[in-house]
Each structure stands twice: as C-alpha cells, then as structure tokens.
Amino acid sequence: MNRPTTSYDAIVLGAGAAGLMCAFTAGQRGRRVLLIDHADRPGKKILISGGGRCNFTNLHTAPDRYLSANPHFAKSALRRYTQHDFLALVEKHRIAWHEKTLGQLFCDGSARQIVDLLLAECAAGSVELALGQPVRAVTHADATYTVTVGDRAVTAPALVIATGGPSIPKRGAPGFAYALARQFGLKVVEPRPALVPLTLGGDEVLFRELSGVAAPVEARAGKTAFREAALFTHRGLSGPAILQISSYWRHGQPVAIDFLPQHAADWLVAAKRAHPRTTLRKLLADALPTRLADTLADQIGLTNELANTSDKALAAAAQRLSAWPFHPNGTEGYAKAEVTIGGIATAGLSSQTMAARDMPGLYAIGEAVDVTGWLGGYNFQWAWSSGWAAGQAI
C-alpha cells in the first residue's frame, strides 16, 4: 500500500554541491524542503574532488572565468554569494584549509568535511533527505509539482533541478536534468565534456610514447591561453593546462603548445651568440625533461652546433617550439571530464533567482545550467552561488 502524498514548500532534486546549498539556504529561511537523490549518500562528487581534499573555491573567482552562451549570466549570483562568503562558512565549521596554487583553496583534511558542513547546515534548516530513491516521474498541475519517488508521491509549489551534467557518469544522473528541463519547456545548449584530457592519433601518436612526462607550458586554442603544466599520457595530452584549454577547444581545431613560454622569441639566435658550440638538443635538455627534449629535437632535426646553423633556421625552430601544433582527434569523454559545458539554457532563467521565466516555481542550478568554470574551484563556487540564489528565492 502506497504512502500518502506529502507536501513541502520546495523539492530539490540532486544532493550534490548545488542541491545541498540550495536546500539548506531555503530551509534556514523557514521553508520546508525535501532533498532527493538516487544515490545512497549525498555529495559523492564532492568526496572524490581535489584528490579527496575538495578544491572548494577559488580566491580569484570572477565572471570572466566562466563559459556560457550568455557570459553575463553568472555575474549576479557570483556577486551576491562570493568565494569569501563560502570561506567564512568553512571557517565557521572550523575546517582547516590551505591555498595550493593560483587561488585554489583545499581542505587540509578531507573532502568529507565539506559534505559534513553541508549536512550540518541542512540539519539546521530541518531539511528532509530522501536518499537512494530514484525519481519515477515529475508532473505539474495547478501550480504544484508532484514527484513520484520510491513508493510515494510528494508535492511542492517549487522544484529545483540540481542533478548536474553527464560528467563522471558513475557519480551522477546523466541527462536527467536536460530531459526534465525539456519536459517543462526549457531549451538545452548542446552539452560536451569539459576539463577533460585530449586524445592524439595519426602522426602524433609518437608523443603518446612520452606517457608520464610533464612540463610547464602555455596551451592555446584560438585566442585563449593557459600557462600551467601539461602531461603526456598513453592516450594523448592531459595536465592542468590541457584540461583548461579543453573547455575552449572544438573538434577539428588545433591546440598550440609553447614548450618554453618563459623564453623570448629570439632566444635561439641569442644562444648562438652566447654559446656557439652548444646544440639545440643540449639547450632543450637543460630546459625540459630529457625524453621530451629528445623527441622535440628529433622532430626539428637541427643536429649541428648553433654556430653552424643559420639564424633563419634557428628562428624557425624557436617559432615551432613556441606554437607546436597538436591536432587532437577527440577527448577522453564524460568518463574523464570534470564538468560539462552546455546544459540548461540561461536564456530561459532569471540570473537573479535561477527561476525559469515561463514555468512558475521551477529552478535550475549548478552544473545542470549552461555555466562552466575554469579548473581550480570555480565550478564549486558556481554551485554555492547559484544554489544560494535559488535558496533565497524559494
């Protein structure tokens, strides 16, 4: 025999970062909130983030570090709930933290501390959790949303889509947010993997033989560049610089790698004047890991001492090393993607409240929305900011 329908002020679908934030924000405002997730534990993606230490925000968070069809959409939420606001919450819970590099903040201990923080705040807001229960159906009638979950039906005038995107499919509910959005008339910007390793094929397979070799580089796609480490893998290219540029890369486009970004354009010609008896291979070996230096030297093919090499040839070699073109044949897909680009179109949402413009009581937050941050805590901050904005509006 089914249980009777239970009424709430708001139902939040997805107990990830954004869903937990939204639920406790609304709960602490006196709203009766039900937080539903098909997983048996909340915050599973949080737990595996940052090598288990959770890169929970970034000190340099700003709207220009997010990709969206509408580059202005994220401004309101990010301005009203900032990285400093979440950091204050972390410190309120006495969680020790440290800055790693480039403004990235991590727990000194475990990512479990962030999940525990969110659950404690949910408890303070009397949020009810329904975990390990798949959603069977969602309907809307008479200004009320009805969600069939497990063996019961629950209702609320407000429904929040916080089920994320297809990235790390084992940890989420791939495509659920998009199907639900379309059911209620919202458009979806075509999703694709982001912050994801790139794969190499064809003549570039030889670089896969450098698997495990890393070096600081500048990676470029179009007009966008990131200066961080790149890592060669058995399938292609990874490392922070590559993950960052993957969000801007489109299939068929080259990625240019500057292997010596700290060097001036005329560095080889200058080296010829200063050290005429040295070789390109020796100079590269002094600046790069040996295996990488040897591969690049073999590809360029200048074997003579610099004194016996023309300035023109040296300038051409320097230019090639500063913009070495790779032609990825794809990515490692959603299984290795940290986030998803695309998602529920922002054109149908309010940037102030995250509410659907044409569907009263419907909200979308976090990764489910077409807002994607850089690597380094930016996507968690979007989860906190968008979740807070919706939680304030419910």
mmCIF file of C-alpha atoms in Angstrom:
data_model
loop_
_atom_site.group_PDB
_atom_site.id
_atom_site.type_symbol
_atom_site.label_atom_id
_atom_site.label_comp_id
_atom_site.label_asym_id
_atom_site.label_seq_id
_atom_site.Cartn_x
_atom_site.Cartn_y
_atom_site.Cartn_z
ATOM 1 C CA MET A 1 0.000 0.000 0.000
ATOM 2 C CA ASN A 2 1.457 3.392 -1.039
ATOM 3 C CA ARG A 3 2.186 6.081 1.495
ATOM 4 C CA PRO A 4 0.060 9.242 1.331
ATOM 5 C CA THR A 5 1.239 12.298 -0.608
ATOM 6 C CA THR A 6 3.402 14.640 1.448
ATOM 7 C CA SER A 7 3.549 18.384 0.824
ATOM 8 C CA TYR A 8 6.618 20.618 1.015
ATOM 9 C CA ASP A 9 7.471 24.215 0.180
ATOM 10 C CA ALA A 10 10.237 23.064 -2.152
ATOM 11 C CA ILE A 11 11.629 19.846 -3.594
ATOM 12 C CA VAL A 12 15.307 19.827 -4.604
ATOM 13 C CA LEU A 13 16.411 17.090 -6.999
ATOM 14 C CA GLY A 14 20.099 16.250 -6.545
ATOM 15 C CA ALA A 15 22.118 16.166 -3.323
ATOM 16 C CA GLY A 16 25.353 17.429 -4.813
ATOM 17 C CA ALA A 17 27.077 20.720 -4.044
ATOM 18 C CA ALA A 18 24.423 23.000 -5.562
ATOM 19 C CA GLY A 19 21.455 20.988 -4.295
ATOM 20 C CA LEU A 20 22.751 20.820 -0.725
ATOM 21 C CA MET A 21 23.497 24.549 -0.748
ATOM 22 C CA CYS A 22 20.072 25.442 -2.086
ATOM 23 C CA ALA A 23 18.272 23.111 0.328
ATOM 24 C CA PHE A 24 19.871 24.443 3.495
ATOM 25 C CA THR A 25 19.600 28.072 2.366
ATOM 26 C CA ALA A 26 15.859 27.667 1.838
ATOM 27 C CA GLY A 27 15.454 25.507 4.936
ATOM 28 C CA GLN A 28 17.104 28.087 7.153
ATOM 29 C CA ARG A 29 14.663 30.664 5.798
ATOM 30 C CA GLY A 30 11.830 28.609 7.237
ATOM 31 C CA ARG A 31 10.919 26.673 4.107
ATOM 32 C CA ARG A 32 10.010 23.000 4.389
ATOM 33 C CA VAL A 33 12.436 21.339 1.980
ATOM 34 C CA LEU A 34 12.784 17.794 0.679
ATOM 35 C CA LEU A 35 16.159 16.926 -0.880
ATOM 36 C CA ILE A 36 16.056 13.856 -3.139
ATOM 37 C CA ASP A 37 18.926 11.883 -4.666
ATOM 38 C CA HIS A 38 19.056 8.476 -6.342
ATOM 39 C CA ALA A 39 22.451 7.835 -4.712
ATOM 40 C CA ASP A 40 22.553 6.336 -1.234
ATOM 41 C CA ARG A 41 24.874 9.075 0.060
ATOM 42 C CA PRO A 42 24.934 12.838 -0.536
ATOM 43 C CA GLY A 43 27.828 14.715 -2.092
ATOM 44 C CA LYS A 44 29.510 11.793 -3.821
ATOM 45 C CA LYS A 45 31.159 14.037 -6.415
ATOM 46 C CA ILE A 46 32.407 16.339 -3.651
ATOM 47 C CA LEU A 47 34.087 13.394 -1.935
ATOM 48 C CA ILE A 48 36.244 12.495 -4.947
ATOM 49 C CA SER A 49 37.129 16.074 -5.877
ATOM 50 C CA GLY A 50 40.545 17.599 -5.447
ATOM 51 C CA GLY A 51 42.204 14.268 -4.823
ATOM 52 C CA GLY A 52 39.874 13.721 -1.876
ATOM 53 C CA ARG A 53 40.567 17.138 -0.337
ATOM 54 C CA CYS A 54 37.966 19.172 -2.258
ATOM 55 C CA ASN A 55 39.101 22.314 -4.054
ATOM 56 C CA PHE A 56 36.050 24.068 -2.610
ATOM 57 C CA THR A 57 36.507 27.547 -4.115
ATOM 58 C CA ASN A 58 38.995 29.926 -5.719
ATOM 59 C CA LEU A 59 40.092 33.290 -4.332
ATOM 60 C CA HIS A 60 40.199 34.716 -7.863
ATOM 61 C CA THR A 61 36.600 33.855 -8.750
ATOM 62 C CA ALA A 62 35.224 36.341 -11.292
ATOM 63 C CA PRO A 63 32.594 36.107 -14.045
ATOM 64 C CA ASP A 64 35.218 36.171 -16.828
ATOM 65 C CA ARG A 65 36.396 32.738 -15.668
ATOM 66 C CA TYR A 66 33.154 31.080 -16.710
ATOM 67 C CA LEU A 67 31.932 29.914 -20.112
ATOM 68 C CA SER A 68 28.291 30.312 -21.125
ATOM 69 C CA ALA A 69 26.238 31.262 -24.153
ATOM 70 C CA ASN A 70 25.473 34.349 -22.046
ATOM 71 C CA PRO A 71 28.770 35.482 -20.485
ATOM 72 C CA HIS A 72 26.918 37.916 -18.209
ATOM 73 C CA PHE A 73 24.526 35.390 -16.659
ATOM 74 C CA ALA A 74 26.755 34.290 -13.757
ATOM 75 C CA LYS A 75 27.532 37.829 -12.580
ATOM 76 C CA SER A 76 24.563 38.321 -10.265
ATOM 77 C CA ALA A 77 24.852 35.090 -8.266
ATOM 78 C CA LEU A 78 28.647 35.282 -8.044
ATOM 79 C CA ARG A 79 28.445 38.866 -6.795
ATOM 80 C CA ARG A 80 25.802 38.184 -4.153
ATOM 81 C CA TYR A 81 27.337 34.987 -2.755
ATOM 82 C CA THR A 82 31.099 35.174 -3.125
ATOM 83 C CA GLN A 83 34.089 32.938 -2.528
ATOM 84 C CA HIS A 84 34.642 34.867 0.702
ATOM 85 C CA ASP A 85 31.135 34.026 1.874
ATOM 86 C CA PHE A 86 31.744 30.314 1.431
ATOM 87 C CA LEU A 87 35.180 30.583 3.020
ATOM 88 C CA ALA A 88 33.519 32.196 6.054
ATOM 89 C CA LEU A 89 31.206 29.168 6.237
ATOM 90 C CA VAL A 90 34.201 26.824 6.087
ATOM 91 C CA GLU A 91 35.851 28.725 8.923
ATOM 92 C CA LYS A 92 32.609 28.766 10.926
ATOM 93 C CA HIS A 93 32.802 24.969 10.890
ATOM 94 C CA ARG A 94 36.477 25.146 11.905
ATOM 95 C CA ILE A 95 37.693 23.355 8.798
ATOM 96 C CA ALA A 96 41.410 23.921 8.264
ATOM 97 C CA TRP A 97 42.279 24.911 4.698
ATOM 98 C CA HIS A 98 45.201 25.973 2.535
ATOM 99 C CA GLU A 99 45.817 27.750 -0.752
ATOM 100 C CA LYS A 100 47.572 25.465 -3.183
ATOM 101 C CA THR A 101 48.305 27.496 -6.337
ATOM 102 C CA LEU A 102 46.516 30.163 -8.349
ATOM 103 C CA GLY A 103 43.984 30.890 -5.602
ATOM 104 C CA GLN A 104 42.811 27.277 -5.255
ATOM 105 C CA LEU A 105 41.574 26.516 -1.726
ATOM 106 C CA PHE A 106 41.612 22.948 -0.361
ATOM 107 C CA CYS A 107 40.733 21.278 2.921
ATOM 108 C CA ASP A 108 43.778 20.351 4.977
ATOM 109 C CA GLY A 109 41.948 17.179 5.907
ATOM 110 C CA SER A 110 39.284 15.522 3.796
ATOM 111 C CA ALA A 111 36.543 16.444 1.345
ATOM 112 C CA ARG A 112 34.255 14.663 3.801
ATOM 113 C CA GLN A 113 34.495 17.833 5.918
ATOM 114 C CA ILE A 114 32.720 19.853 3.222
ATOM 115 C CA VAL A 115 29.942 17.258 2.935
ATOM 116 C CA ASP A 116 29.596 17.216 6.722
ATOM 117 C CA LEU A 117 29.416 21.029 6.712
ATOM 118 C CA LEU A 118 26.594 20.979 4.167
ATOM 119 C CA LEU A 119 24.704 18.254 6.019
ATOM 120 C CA ALA A 120 25.051 20.131 9.315
ATOM 121 C CA GLU A 121 23.625 23.239 7.665
ATOM 122 C CA CYS A 122 20.809 21.154 6.193
ATOM 123 C CA ALA A 123 20.040 19.801 9.666
ATOM 124 C CA ALA A 124 19.976 23.366 10.994
ATOM 125 C CA GLY A 125 17.365 24.129 8.334
ATOM 126 C CA SER A 126 15.357 20.960 9.082
ATOM 127 C CA VAL A 127 15.867 19.739 5.527
ATOM 128 C CA GLU A 128 14.447 16.256 4.939
ATOM 129 C CA LEU A 129 16.634 13.913 2.866
ATOM 130 C CA ALA A 130 15.364 11.098 0.667
ATOM 131 C CA LEU A 131 18.467 9.188 -0.470
ATOM 132 C CA GLY A 132 18.809 6.036 -2.535
ATOM 133 C CA GLN A 133 15.408 6.626 -4.093
ATOM 134 C CA PRO A 134 15.107 7.064 -7.869
ATOM 135 C CA VAL A 135 12.644 9.596 -9.202
ATOM 136 C CA ARG A 136 9.969 7.747 -11.173
ATOM 137 C CA ALA A 137 8.017 10.712 -12.514
ATOM 138 C CA VAL A 138 7.675 14.500 -12.257
ATOM 139 C CA THR A 139 4.451 16.292 -13.207
ATOM 140 C CA HIS A 140 2.998 19.771 -12.850
ATOM 141 C CA ALA A 141 -0.615 20.842 -12.446
ATOM 142 C CA ASP A 142 -2.498 23.538 -10.542
ATOM 143 C CA ALA A 143 0.727 25.388 -9.646
ATOM 144 C CA THR A 144 2.054 22.253 -7.946
ATOM 145 C CA TYR A 145 4.877 19.878 -8.810
ATOM 146 C CA THR A 146 4.371 16.218 -7.990
ATOM 147 C CA VAL A 147 7.401 13.970 -7.744
ATOM 148 C CA THR A 148 6.985 10.217 -7.529
ATOM 149 C CA VAL A 149 9.975 8.948 -5.600
ATOM 150 C CA GLY A 150 10.330 5.426 -4.294
ATOM 151 C CA ASP A 151 6.885 4.290 -3.205
ATOM 152 C CA ARG A 152 5.387 7.701 -2.515
ATOM 153 C CA ALA A 153 4.376 10.945 -4.190
ATOM 154 C CA VAL A 154 5.488 14.306 -2.828
ATOM 155 C CA THR A 155 4.322 17.770 -3.847
ATOM 156 C CA ALA A 156 5.574 21.349 -3.684
ATOM 157 C CA PRO A 157 4.984 24.654 -5.449
ATOM 158 C CA ALA A 158 8.753 24.888 -6.118
ATOM 159 C CA LEU A 159 11.020 22.354 -7.832
ATOM 160 C CA VAL A 160 14.791 22.748 -8.158
ATOM 161 C CA ILE A 161 16.803 20.870 -10.804
ATOM 162 C CA ALA A 162 20.248 20.255 -9.284
ATOM 163 C CA THR A 163 21.161 16.862 -10.754
ATOM 164 C CA GLY A 164 24.297 18.050 -12.555
ATOM 165 C CA GLY A 165 25.517 17.056 -16.010
ATOM 166 C CA PRO A 166 26.856 13.897 -17.651
ATOM 167 C CA SER A 167 30.448 14.317 -16.375
ATOM 168 C CA ILE A 168 31.723 11.423 -14.232
ATOM 169 C CA PRO A 169 28.584 9.403 -15.147
ATOM 170 C CA LYS A 170 29.171 6.817 -12.408
ATOM 171 C CA ARG A 171 28.636 9.562 -9.821
ATOM 172 C CA GLY A 172 25.637 11.329 -11.308
ATOM 173 C CA ALA A 173 22.391 11.007 -13.209
ATOM 174 C CA PRO A 174 23.427 11.530 -16.855
ATOM 175 C CA GLY A 175 20.936 13.532 -18.880
ATOM 176 C CA PHE A 176 18.199 13.625 -16.235
ATOM 177 C CA ALA A 177 18.394 17.398 -15.785
ATOM 178 C CA TYR A 178 18.133 18.021 -19.525
ATOM 179 C CA ALA A 179 15.174 15.695 -20.020
ATOM 180 C CA LEU A 180 13.341 17.335 -17.130
ATOM 181 C CA ALA A 181 14.134 20.820 -18.409
ATOM 182 C CA ARG A 182 12.812 19.985 -21.867
ATOM 183 C CA GLN A 183 9.686 18.451 -20.320
ATOM 184 C CA PHE A 184 8.874 21.868 -18.882
ATOM 185 C CA GLY A 185 9.758 23.896 -21.970
ATOM 186 C CA LEU A 186 13.334 24.932 -21.228
ATOM 187 C CA LYS A 187 15.925 24.748 -24.001
ATOM 188 C CA VAL A 188 19.249 22.969 -23.626
ATOM 189 C CA VAL A 189 22.583 24.123 -25.053
ATOM 190 C CA GLU A 190 24.282 21.047 -26.527
ATOM 191 C CA PRO A 191 26.452 19.569 -23.757
ATOM 192 C CA ARG A 192 30.003 18.351 -24.260
ATOM 193 C CA PRO A 193 32.817 17.190 -21.958
ATOM 194 C CA ALA A 194 34.947 19.938 -20.384
ATOM 195 C CA LEU A 195 38.099 19.991 -18.268
ATOM 196 C CA VAL A 196 38.934 16.734 -19.988
ATOM 197 C CA PRO A 197 42.116 15.121 -21.424
ATOM 198 C CA LEU A 198 42.601 15.305 -25.203
ATOM 199 C CA THR A 199 43.465 12.291 -27.361
ATOM 200 C CA LEU A 200 46.041 12.120 -30.140
ATOM 201 C CA GLY A 201 46.230 9.904 -33.216
ATOM 202 C CA GLY A 202 47.864 9.778 -36.636
ATOM 203 C CA ASP A 203 51.428 11.085 -36.846
ATOM 204 C CA GLU A 204 51.148 12.478 -33.307
ATOM 205 C CA VAL A 205 50.921 9.002 -31.767
ATOM 206 C CA LEU A 206 54.675 9.209 -31.129
ATOM 207 C CA PHE A 207 54.006 11.763 -28.377
ATOM 208 C CA ARG A 208 51.979 9.149 -26.523
ATOM 209 C CA GLU A 209 55.282 7.313 -26.044
ATOM 210 C CA LEU A 210 56.155 10.128 -23.619
ATOM 211 C CA SER A 211 53.429 8.927 -21.234
ATOM 212 C CA GLY A 212 54.142 10.204 -17.733
ATOM 213 C CA VAL A 213 56.283 13.165 -18.828
ATOM 214 C CA ALA A 214 55.086 16.582 -17.609
ATOM 215 C CA ALA A 215 56.347 20.117 -18.242
ATOM 216 C CA PRO A 216 55.206 23.708 -17.647
ATOM 217 C CA VAL A 217 53.816 25.045 -20.933
ATOM 218 C CA GLU A 218 51.389 27.540 -22.393
ATOM 219 C CA ALA A 219 48.486 25.869 -24.215
ATOM 220 C CA ARG A 220 46.415 27.864 -26.692
ATOM 221 C CA ALA A 221 43.184 27.297 -28.595
ATOM 222 C CA GLY A 222 42.000 30.225 -30.647
ATOM 223 C CA LYS A 223 42.583 33.405 -28.637
ATOM 224 C CA THR A 224 42.578 31.659 -25.234
ATOM 225 C CA ALA A 225 45.749 30.527 -23.469
ATOM 226 C CA PHE A 226 46.633 28.907 -20.144
ATOM 227 C CA ARG A 227 50.114 28.674 -18.643
ATOM 228 C CA GLU A 228 50.305 25.607 -16.408
ATOM 229 C CA ALA A 229 51.645 22.059 -16.576
ATOM 230 C CA ALA A 230 50.900 19.675 -19.434
ATOM 231 C CA LEU A 231 51.145 15.908 -19.078
ATOM 232 C CA PHE A 232 51.647 13.364 -21.845
ATOM 233 C CA THR A 233 49.516 10.231 -21.403
ATOM 234 C CA HIS A 234 49.173 6.888 -23.129
ATOM 235 C CA ARG A 235 46.190 8.373 -24.993
ATOM 236 C CA GLY A 236 47.332 11.950 -25.608
ATOM 237 C CA LEU A 237 47.515 15.140 -23.560
ATOM 238 C CA SER A 238 46.391 15.996 -20.041
ATOM 239 C CA GLY A 239 47.508 18.097 -17.077
ATOM 240 C CA PRO A 240 46.054 21.415 -15.874
ATOM 241 C CA ALA A 241 46.942 23.446 -18.982
ATOM 242 C CA ILE A 242 45.292 20.891 -21.261
ATOM 243 C CA LEU A 243 42.212 20.439 -19.067
ATOM 244 C CA GLN A 244 41.745 24.201 -19.050
ATOM 245 C CA ILE A 245 42.120 24.610 -22.807
ATOM 246 C CA SER A 246 39.827 21.626 -23.495
ATOM 247 C CA SER A 247 36.859 23.774 -22.454
ATOM 248 C CA TYR A 248 37.651 26.142 -25.331
ATOM 249 C CA TRP A 249 38.752 23.525 -27.878
ATOM 250 C CA ARG A 250 36.359 22.364 -30.576
ATOM 251 C CA HIS A 251 36.767 19.253 -32.718
ATOM 252 C CA GLY A 252 38.942 19.894 -35.776
ATOM 253 C CA GLN A 253 40.742 22.812 -34.150
ATOM 254 C CA PRO A 254 44.482 22.631 -33.363
ATOM 255 C CA VAL A 255 45.942 23.208 -29.910
ATOM 256 C CA ALA A 256 49.223 25.144 -29.900
ATOM 257 C CA ILE A 257 51.750 24.363 -27.162
ATOM 258 C CA ASP A 258 54.531 26.752 -26.214
ATOM 259 C CA PHE A 259 57.081 24.442 -24.643
ATOM 260 C CA LEU A 260 59.264 27.336 -23.467
ATOM 261 C CA PRO A 261 56.849 30.133 -22.555
ATOM 262 C CA GLN A 262 59.453 31.916 -20.451
ATOM 263 C CA HIS A 263 61.819 32.284 -23.433
ATOM 264 C CA ALA A 264 61.943 35.319 -25.726
ATOM 265 C CA ALA A 265 61.129 34.862 -29.416
ATOM 266 C CA ASP A 266 64.811 35.266 -30.425
ATOM 267 C CA TRP A 267 66.240 33.049 -27.700
ATOM 268 C CA LEU A 268 67.925 30.570 -30.039
ATOM 269 C CA VAL A 269 69.649 33.253 -32.064
ATOM 270 C CA ALA A 270 70.794 34.864 -28.813
ATOM 271 C CA ALA A 271 72.038 31.472 -27.595
ATOM 272 C CA LYS A 272 74.068 31.142 -30.792
ATOM 273 C CA ARG A 273 75.882 34.374 -29.981
ATOM 274 C CA ALA A 274 76.461 33.424 -26.341
ATOM 275 C CA HIS A 275 77.199 29.690 -26.732
ATOM 276 C CA PRO A 276 78.082 28.971 -30.365
ATOM 277 C CA ARG A 277 79.351 25.448 -29.660
ATOM 278 C CA THR A 278 76.208 24.163 -27.989
ATOM 279 C CA THR A 279 73.377 22.350 -29.756
ATOM 280 C CA LEU A 280 69.607 22.645 -29.803
ATOM 281 C CA ARG A 281 69.315 19.216 -28.172
ATOM 282 C CA LYS A 282 71.547 20.345 -25.278
ATOM 283 C CA LEU A 283 69.576 23.571 -24.788
ATOM 284 C CA LEU A 284 66.271 21.713 -24.779
ATOM 285 C CA ALA A 285 67.617 19.124 -22.335
ATOM 286 C CA ASP A 286 68.599 21.953 -19.974
ATOM 287 C CA ALA A 287 65.053 23.365 -20.053
ATOM 288 C CA LEU A 288 62.787 20.319 -20.417
ATOM 289 C CA PRO A 289 62.542 16.672 -19.296
ATOM 290 C CA THR A 290 65.089 14.613 -21.238
ATOM 291 C CA ARG A 291 62.603 12.388 -23.086
ATOM 292 C CA LEU A 292 60.579 15.381 -24.219
ATOM 293 C CA ALA A 293 63.689 17.331 -25.199
ATOM 294 C CA ASP A 294 64.960 14.418 -27.308
ATOM 295 C CA THR A 295 61.606 13.971 -29.060
ATOM 296 C CA LEU A 296 61.328 17.669 -29.925
ATOM 297 C CA ALA A 297 64.939 17.805 -31.095
ATOM 298 C CA ASP A 298 64.416 14.742 -33.306
ATOM 299 C CA GLN A 299 61.291 16.302 -34.829
ATOM 300 C CA ILE A 300 63.002 19.638 -35.543
ATOM 301 C CA GLY A 301 66.082 17.926 -36.939
ATOM 302 C CA LEU A 302 68.771 20.572 -36.292
ATOM 303 C CA THR A 303 71.806 18.497 -35.275
ATOM 304 C CA ASN A 304 74.710 20.896 -35.890
ATOM 305 C CA GLU A 305 76.248 23.220 -33.350
ATOM 306 C CA LEU A 306 74.439 26.560 -33.263
ATOM 307 C CA ALA A 307 77.455 28.286 -34.855
ATOM 308 C CA ASN A 308 76.916 26.118 -37.942
ATOM 309 C CA THR A 309 73.169 26.726 -38.119
ATOM 310 C CA SER A 310 71.670 29.734 -39.868
ATOM 311 C CA ASP A 311 69.806 32.381 -37.911
ATOM 312 C CA LYS A 312 66.800 31.728 -40.140
ATOM 313 C CA ALA A 313 66.732 28.028 -39.201
ATOM 314 C CA LEU A 314 67.102 28.861 -35.510
ATOM 315 C CA ALA A 315 64.316 31.435 -35.660
ATOM 316 C CA ALA A 316 62.061 28.871 -37.358
ATOM 317 C CA ALA A 317 62.872 26.298 -34.672
ATOM 318 C CA ALA A 318 62.122 28.806 -31.908
ATOM 319 C CA GLN A 319 58.828 29.660 -33.571
ATOM 320 C CA ARG A 320 57.869 25.991 -33.828
ATOM 321 C CA LEU A 321 58.706 25.393 -30.169
ATOM 322 C CA SER A 322 56.569 28.383 -29.165
ATOM 323 C CA ALA A 323 53.486 27.217 -31.058
ATOM 324 C CA TRP A 324 53.818 23.479 -31.580
ATOM 325 C CA PRO A 325 50.574 22.429 -33.252
ATOM 326 C CA PHE A 326 48.752 19.370 -31.977
ATOM 327 C CA HIS A 327 45.602 18.107 -33.683
ATOM 328 C CA PRO A 328 43.545 16.212 -31.094
ATOM 329 C CA ASN A 329 41.193 13.643 -32.591
ATOM 330 C CA GLY A 330 38.856 13.866 -29.605
ATOM 331 C CA THR A 331 38.656 13.826 -25.820
ATOM 332 C CA GLU A 332 38.503 11.086 -23.209
ATOM 333 C CA GLY A 333 34.804 11.840 -22.880
ATOM 334 C CA TYR A 334 32.438 12.293 -19.977
ATOM 335 C CA ALA A 335 34.028 9.452 -18.012
ATOM 336 C CA LYS A 336 37.154 11.586 -17.508
ATOM 337 C CA ALA A 337 35.557 15.050 -17.752
ATOM 338 C CA GLU A 338 35.450 17.028 -14.521
ATOM 339 C CA VAL A 339 32.472 19.084 -15.701
ATOM 340 C CA THR A 340 30.132 19.608 -18.635
ATOM 341 C CA ILE A 341 29.946 22.599 -20.957
ATOM 342 C CA GLY A 342 26.446 23.459 -22.092
ATOM 343 C CA GLY A 343 23.268 22.472 -20.318
ATOM 344 C CA ILE A 344 20.000 24.205 -19.490
ATOM 345 C CA ALA A 345 19.972 27.434 -21.483
ATOM 346 C CA THR A 346 20.345 30.567 -19.396
ATOM 347 C CA ALA A 347 18.020 32.464 -21.745
ATOM 348 C CA GLY A 348 15.093 30.767 -20.031
ATOM 349 C CA LEU A 349 16.298 31.514 -16.486
ATOM 350 C CA SER A 350 16.492 34.545 -14.217
ATOM 351 C CA SER A 351 20.100 35.377 -13.312
ATOM 352 C CA GLN A 352 18.831 36.791 -10.016
ATOM 353 C CA THR A 353 16.874 33.769 -8.775
ATOM 354 C CA MET A 354 17.748 30.898 -11.161
ATOM 355 C CA ALA A 355 13.996 30.532 -11.747
ATOM 356 C CA ALA A 356 12.525 29.553 -15.107
ATOM 357 C CA ARG A 357 10.975 32.615 -16.749
ATOM 358 C CA ASP A 358 7.986 30.802 -18.234
ATOM 359 C CA MET A 359 7.444 27.987 -15.746
ATOM 360 C CA PRO A 360 6.466 29.281 -12.288
ATOM 361 C CA GLY A 361 8.199 27.570 -9.396
ATOM 362 C CA LEU A 362 10.854 25.787 -11.485
ATOM 363 C CA TYR A 363 14.558 26.458 -10.798
ATOM 364 C CA ALA A 364 17.833 25.141 -12.237
ATOM 365 C CA ILE A 365 21.241 25.457 -10.562
ATOM 366 C CA GLY A 366 24.822 24.231 -10.608
ATOM 367 C CA GLU A 367 26.339 22.151 -13.386
ATOM 368 C CA ALA A 368 22.909 21.448 -14.883
ATOM 369 C CA VAL A 369 22.935 25.047 -16.165
ATOM 370 C CA ASP A 370 24.964 26.365 -19.117
ATOM 371 C CA VAL A 371 27.643 27.936 -16.893
ATOM 372 C CA THR A 372 31.055 26.260 -16.710
ATOM 373 C CA GLY A 373 34.046 27.470 -14.732
ATOM 374 C CA TRP A 374 37.767 27.072 -15.119
ATOM 375 C CA LEU A 375 39.681 24.331 -13.349
ATOM 376 C CA GLY A 376 40.551 25.155 -9.753
ATOM 377 C CA GLY A 377 37.458 25.515 -7.577
ATOM 378 C CA TYR A 378 35.450 27.764 -9.882
ATOM 379 C CA ASN A 379 32.727 25.193 -10.529
ATOM 380 C CA PHE A 380 32.193 24.576 -6.828
ATOM 381 C CA GLN A 381 31.828 28.328 -6.341
ATOM 382 C CA TRP A 382 29.171 28.395 -9.067
ATOM 383 C CA ALA A 383 27.369 25.595 -7.227
ATOM 384 C CA TRP A 384 27.453 27.585 -3.967
ATOM 385 C CA SER A 385 26.443 30.869 -5.604
ATOM 386 C CA SER A 386 23.651 29.533 -7.806
ATOM 387 C CA GLY A 387 22.352 27.286 -5.027
ATOM 388 C CA TRP A 388 22.280 30.202 -2.622
ATOM 389 C CA ALA A 389 20.491 32.435 -5.158
ATOM 390 C CA ALA A 390 17.738 29.864 -5.682
ATOM 391 C CA GLY A 391 17.523 29.108 -1.963
ATOM 392 C CA GLN A 392 16.960 32.782 -1.255
ATOM 393 C CA ALA A 393 14.160 32.967 -3.846
ATOM 394 C CA ILE A 394 12.109 29.889 -2.983
#
